[in-house]
mmCIF file of C-alpha atoms in Angstrom:
data_model
loop_
_atom_site.group_PDB
_atom_site.id
_atom_site.type_symbol
_atom_site.label_atom_id
_atom_site.label_comp_id
_atom_site.label_asym_id
_atom_site.label_seq_id
_atom_site.Cartn_x
_atom_site.Cartn_y
_atom_site.Cartn_z
ATOM 1 C CA MET I 20 26.645 0.097 -8.895
ATOM 2 C CA GLN I 21 25.893 2.823 -6.572
ATOM 3 C CA LYS I 22 23.148 2.120 -4.263
ATOM 4 C CA LYS I 23 20.050 4.371 -4.168
ATOM 5 C CA LYS I 24 19.267 6.168 -0.953
ATOM 6 C CA LEU I 25 15.849 5.047 0.443
ATOM 7 C CA ILE I 26 13.751 6.732 2.994
ATOM 8 C CA ILE I 27 10.162 5.308 4.045
ATOM 9 C CA PHE I 28 7.048 7.505 5.097
ATOM 10 C CA PRO I 29 5.676 7.295 7.689
ATOM 11 C CA PHE I 30 7.049 5.460 10.779
ATOM 12 C CA ASN I 31 3.976 3.164 11.064
ATOM 13 C CA GLY I 32 3.139 -0.482 10.974
ATOM 14 C CA ASN I 33 3.252 -0.668 7.081
ATOM 15 C CA GLY I 34 6.684 1.300 7.088
ATOM 16 C CA ILE I 35 8.201 -1.213 9.748
ATOM 17 C CA GLU I 36 7.076 -4.124 7.691
ATOM 18 C CA ALA I 37 8.302 -2.621 4.557
ATOM 19 C CA PHE I 38 11.890 -2.713 5.930
ATOM 20 C CA ASP I 39 11.683 -6.481 5.408
ATOM 21 C CA CYS I 40 11.035 -6.115 1.710
ATOM 22 C CA ILE I 41 14.181 -3.888 1.129
ATOM 23 C CA ASN I 42 16.905 -5.307 -1.295
ATOM 24 C CA PHE I 43 20.016 -4.020 0.450
ATOM 25 C CA ASP I 44 22.196 -4.756 -2.751
ATOM 26 C CA GLU I 45 20.037 -1.964 -4.462
ATOM 27 C CA TYR I 46 19.110 0.344 -1.549
ATOM 28 C CA ASP I 47 20.872 2.151 1.246
ATOM 29 C CA PHE I 48 18.177 2.605 3.877
ATOM 30 C CA ILE I 49 18.390 6.110 5.599
ATOM 31 C CA GLY I 50 15.419 5.834 7.876
ATOM 32 C CA TYR I 51 11.871 7.123 8.170
ATOM 33 C CA ILE I 52 10.037 10.381 7.613
ATOM 34 C CA ASP I 53 7.439 11.413 10.188
ATOM 35 C CA ASP I 54 6.448 14.849 11.302
ATOM 36 C CA ASP I 55 5.009 13.497 14.610
ATOM 37 C CA PRO I 56 7.653 14.521 17.261
ATOM 38 C CA THR I 57 6.289 11.888 19.761
ATOM 39 C CA LYS I 58 7.343 8.896 17.538
ATOM 40 C CA LYS I 59 10.714 7.492 18.700
ATOM 41 C CA SER I 60 12.819 4.594 17.590
ATOM 42 C CA MET I 61 15.939 2.881 19.163
ATOM 43 C CA GLU I 62 16.700 1.334 15.743
ATOM 44 C CA TYR I 63 16.129 3.960 13.119
ATOM 45 C CA ASP I 64 16.477 7.593 12.413
ATOM 46 C CA ILE I 65 13.325 9.528 11.954
ATOM 47 C CA PHE I 66 13.321 12.688 9.993
ATOM 48 C CA PRO I 67 10.740 15.524 9.292
ATOM 49 C CA LYS I 68 9.542 15.899 5.659
ATOM 50 C CA VAL I 69 11.845 18.756 4.989
ATOM 51 C CA ILE I 70 14.655 16.211 4.527
ATOM 52 C CA LEU I 71 13.206 15.557 0.967
ATOM 53 C CA ASP I 72 13.910 19.242 -0.076
ATOM 54 C CA LYS I 73 17.412 19.102 1.497
ATOM 55 C CA TYR I 74 18.429 15.925 -0.175
ATOM 56 C CA PRO I 75 16.645 15.493 -3.602
ATOM 57 C CA GLU I 76 18.666 12.159 -4.277
ATOM 58 C CA LEU I 77 16.519 10.403 -1.720
ATOM 59 C CA PHE I 78 14.022 7.793 -3.158
ATOM 60 C CA VAL I 79 10.814 7.303 -1.180
ATOM 61 C CA LEU I 80 8.408 4.513 -0.419
ATOM 62 C CA ALA I 81 5.110 6.208 0.962
ATOM 63 C CA VAL I 82 2.874 3.654 2.913
ATOM 64 C CA PRO I 83 0.492 5.661 5.093
ATOM 65 C CA GLY I 84 -2.929 4.202 5.896
ATOM 66 C CA SER I 85 -4.990 1.833 7.964
ATOM 67 C CA SER I 86 -8.615 0.875 8.272
ATOM 68 C CA LEU I 87 -9.249 4.030 10.118
ATOM 69 C CA SER I 88 -7.151 6.462 7.832
ATOM 70 C CA TYR I 89 -7.453 4.894 4.308
ATOM 71 C CA MET I 90 -9.542 7.731 3.078
ATOM 72 C CA GLU I 91 -6.709 10.173 3.821
ATOM 73 C CA ARG I 92 -3.939 8.181 2.023
ATOM 74 C CA ALA I 93 -3.891 10.237 -1.152
ATOM 75 C CA GLN I 94 -3.699 13.442 0.918
ATOM 76 C CA ALA I 95 -0.906 12.122 3.146
ATOM 77 C CA ILE I 96 1.161 10.931 0.104
ATOM 78 C CA HIS I 97 0.819 14.208 -1.740
ATOM 79 C CA SER I 98 1.866 16.128 1.294
ATOM 80 C CA LEU I 99 5.392 14.974 0.507
ATOM 81 C CA ASN I 100 5.312 17.122 -2.707
ATOM 82 C CA ILE I 101 7.875 15.120 -4.622
ATOM 83 C CA PRO I 102 7.748 14.026 -8.346
ATOM 84 C CA ASN I 103 6.617 10.588 -9.126
ATOM 85 C CA LEU I 104 10.133 9.592 -10.308
ATOM 86 C CA ARG I 105 11.296 9.608 -6.745
ATOM 87 C CA TYR I 106 8.891 6.959 -5.739
ATOM 88 C CA ILE I 107 10.006 3.196 -5.656
ATOM 89 C CA ASN I 108 8.368 -0.137 -5.440
ATOM 90 C CA LEU I 109 9.236 -2.788 -2.970
ATOM 91 C CA ILE I 110 8.455 -6.448 -3.456
ATOM 92 C CA HIS I 111 9.373 -9.019 -0.990
ATOM 93 C CA PRO I 112 11.682 -11.690 -2.344
ATOM 94 C CA SER I 113 9.114 -14.503 -1.244
ATOM 95 C CA ALA I 114 6.191 -12.763 -3.206
ATOM 96 C CA SER I 115 5.276 -14.192 -6.580
ATOM 97 C CA VAL I 116 4.461 -11.827 -9.437
ATOM 98 C CA GLY I 117 3.188 -13.533 -12.569
ATOM 99 C CA LYS I 118 3.699 -12.967 -16.266
ATOM 100 C CA ASN I 119 2.307 -9.780 -17.715
ATOM 101 C CA VAL I 120 1.442 -8.289 -14.367
ATOM 102 C CA LYS I 121 1.552 -4.410 -14.538
ATOM 103 C CA ILE I 122 2.576 -2.513 -11.457
ATOM 104 C CA GLY I 123 2.661 1.325 -11.162
ATOM 105 C CA TYR I 124 4.808 3.248 -8.692
ATOM 106 C CA ASN I 125 4.983 3.575 -4.963
ATOM 107 C CA CYS I 126 3.771 -0.118 -4.425
ATOM 108 C CA LEU I 127 4.507 -2.403 -1.492
ATOM 109 C CA ILE I 128 4.050 -6.166 -2.036
ATOM 110 C CA MET I 129 4.806 -8.074 1.130
ATOM 111 C CA ALA I 130 5.951 -11.575 2.014
ATOM 112 C CA GLY I 131 4.092 -14.485 0.442
ATOM 113 C CA ALA I 132 1.845 -12.493 -1.765
ATOM 114 C CA VAL I 133 0.847 -13.962 -4.977
ATOM 115 C CA ILE I 134 -0.190 -11.893 -8.115
ATOM 116 C CA THR I 135 -1.055 -13.839 -11.143
ATOM 117 C CA SER I 136 -1.096 -13.298 -14.937
ATOM 118 C CA ASN I 137 -2.470 -10.077 -16.327
ATOM 119 C CA ALA I 138 -3.298 -8.416 -12.976
ATOM 120 C CA VAL I 139 -2.961 -4.518 -12.819
ATOM 121 C CA LEU I 140 -1.738 -2.665 -9.912
ATOM 122 C CA ASN I 141 -1.825 0.913 -10.399
ATOM 123 C CA ASN I 142 -0.104 3.495 -8.058
ATOM 124 C CA HIS I 143 0.219 3.746 -4.184
ATOM 125 C CA ILE I 144 -0.976 0.199 -3.682
ATOM 126 C CA ILE I 145 -0.111 -1.987 -0.564
ATOM 127 C CA ILE I 146 -0.544 -5.734 -0.613
ATOM 128 C CA LEU I 147 0.068 -7.193 2.904
ATOM 129 C CA PRO I 148 1.445 -10.729 3.557
ATOM 130 C CA ASN I 149 0.023 -13.853 1.837
ATOM 131 C CA SER I 150 -2.642 -12.221 -0.151
ATOM 132 C CA VAL I 151 -3.667 -13.685 -3.629
ATOM 133 C CA ILE I 152 -4.574 -11.443 -6.364
ATOM 134 C CA HIS I 153 -5.767 -13.580 -9.313
ATOM 135 C CA HIS I 154 -5.715 -13.057 -13.222
ATOM 136 C CA ASP I 155 -7.086 -9.861 -14.739
ATOM 137 C CA VAL I 156 -7.806 -8.201 -11.335
ATOM 138 C CA VAL I 157 -7.445 -4.415 -11.457
ATOM 139 C CA ILE I 158 -6.500 -2.533 -8.275
ATOM 140 C CA ASN I 159 -6.718 1.208 -8.541
ATOM 141 C CA ASN I 160 -4.753 4.008 -6.870
ATOM 142 C CA TYR I 161 -4.252 4.375 -3.077
ATOM 143 C CA THR I 162 -5.904 1.022 -2.213
ATOM 144 C CA LEU I 163 -4.671 -1.092 0.656
ATOM 145 C CA ILE I 164 -5.189 -4.916 0.620
ATOM 146 C CA GLY I 165 -4.883 -6.617 4.000
ATOM 147 C CA SER I 166 -3.260 -10.028 4.813
ATOM 148 C CA ASN I 167 -4.599 -13.574 3.605
ATOM 149 C CA VAL I 168 -7.077 -11.718 1.214
ATOM 150 C CA VAL I 169 -8.145 -13.729 -1.887
ATOM 151 C CA VAL I 170 -9.321 -11.534 -4.866
ATOM 152 C CA ALA I 171 -10.777 -13.824 -7.723
ATOM 153 C CA GLY I 172 -10.173 -13.229 -11.375
ATOM 154 C CA GLY I 173 -11.589 -10.324 -13.305
ATOM 155 C CA THR I 174 -12.403 -8.193 -10.253
ATOM 156 C CA THR I 175 -11.960 -4.376 -10.235
ATOM 157 C CA ILE I 176 -11.150 -2.578 -6.958
ATOM 158 C CA GLY I 177 -11.544 1.196 -6.988
ATOM 159 C CA ASN I 178 -9.521 4.066 -5.886
ATOM 160 C CA ASN I 179 -8.873 4.676 -2.093
ATOM 161 C CA CYS I 180 -10.284 1.315 -0.951
ATOM 162 C CA TYR I 181 -9.416 -0.811 2.173
ATOM 163 C CA ILE I 182 -9.897 -4.571 1.973
ATOM 164 C CA GLY I 183 -9.649 -6.108 5.358
ATOM 165 C CA SER I 184 -7.454 -9.057 6.271
ATOM 166 C CA GLY I 185 -8.955 -12.467 5.590
ATOM 167 C CA THR I 186 -11.440 -11.408 3.121
ATOM 168 C CA SER I 187 -12.617 -13.391 -0.005
ATOM 169 C CA ILE I 188 -13.893 -11.571 -3.058
ATOM 170 C CA ILE I 189 -15.776 -13.413 -5.857
ATOM 171 C CA ASN I 190 -14.712 -13.128 -9.388
ATOM 172 C CA GLY I 191 -15.838 -10.426 -11.917
ATOM 173 C CA ILE I 192 -17.334 -7.963 -9.399
ATOM 174 C CA THR I 193 -16.547 -4.308 -8.855
ATOM 175 C CA ILE I 194 -15.847 -2.449 -5.686
ATOM 176 C CA GLY I 195 -16.456 1.331 -5.919
ATOM 177 C CA ASP I 196 -14.071 3.971 -4.911
ATOM 178 C CA PHE I 197 -13.570 4.800 -1.230
ATOM 179 C CA SER I 198 -15.042 1.640 -0.002
ATOM 180 C CA LEU I 199 -14.142 -0.479 3.046
ATOM 181 C CA VAL I 200 -14.565 -4.295 3.298
ATOM 182 C CA GLY I 201 -14.294 -5.421 6.843
ATOM 183 C CA LEU I 202 -12.026 -8.219 8.270
ATOM 184 C CA GLY I 203 -12.949 -11.848 7.232
ATOM 185 C CA SER I 204 -15.626 -10.814 4.920
ATOM 186 C CA ASN I 205 -16.940 -12.830 1.949
ATOM 187 C CA LEU I 206 -17.929 -10.380 -0.787
ATOM 188 C CA VAL I 207 -20.209 -11.937 -3.350
ATOM 189 C CA LYS I 208 -21.516 -8.972 -5.357
ATOM 190 C CA SER I 209 -20.527 -5.488 -6.527
ATOM 191 C CA ILE I 210 -20.770 -2.611 -4.196
ATOM 192 C CA PRO I 211 -20.928 1.055 -5.118
ATOM 193 C CA GLU I 212 -18.483 3.733 -4.150
ATOM 194 C CA ASN I 213 -18.259 4.907 -0.449
ATOM 195 C CA SER I 214 -19.523 1.561 0.839
ATOM 196 C CA LYS I 215 -18.719 -0.023 4.132
ATOM 197 C CA VAL I 216 -19.574 -3.688 4.223
ATOM 198 C CA ALA I 217 -18.625 -6.816 6.342
ATOM 199 C CA GLY I 218 -19.620 -10.238 7.127
ATOM 200 C CA ASN I 219 -20.488 -13.577 5.353
ATOM 201 C CA PRO I 220 -22.048 -12.770 2.991
ATOM 202 C CA ALA I 221 -20.789 -9.112 3.323
ATOM 203 C CA ARG I 222 -23.565 -6.566 3.694
ATOM 204 C CA SER I 223 -23.785 -2.861 4.421
ATOM 205 C CA LEU I 224 -22.619 -1.893 7.937
ATOM 206 C CA ALA I 225 -25.064 0.864 7.988
ATOM 207 C CA PHE I 226 -27.900 -1.633 7.444
ATOM 208 C CA ALA I 227 -26.492 -3.903 9.980
ATOM 209 C CA ASN I 228 -26.454 -1.256 12.629
ATOM 210 C CA ASN I 229 -30.105 -0.286 12.125
#
């Protein structure tokens, strides 16, 4: 079987870690896409976005975003201007994905992650290493889950959220769209869209700074 040619966008921390998730029996890794001319690599080729127009056979994993730029993830991904069929998923071989889990497209699931029965990951999701997503959790588009996060069963996480590493989220709550949960938080109640919370128990950062 001919290997699919894969390129990763952008050349950032998520992209570098995604390299470890590639199945090289399935994919021929070409390099990275990044329009920042200051980015250099001794190991990998870095191309501008125009390579996607020149080579329509390239498949793409797009993993922009951090705690500082999670709000712009959708815009960054859409800037590639490619059809959804060109996006792929990468799942590290040490990750565990349970029965009846539904995963959309352009999702990255890193080493040691556990996703249990009936969980739903929509599109453009990143799960960093060793996080546990329990039964019946729904994670919506463009959301990034940090490392060593535990999301208890029946929780819904909105679009374009960022869940900081080391966070624990109680079962059955809802996290509104465009929300940030800070590192090491313990979230014990639902929060509305555009929230920024942190702490144990997590509370509004705006309130904490007053």
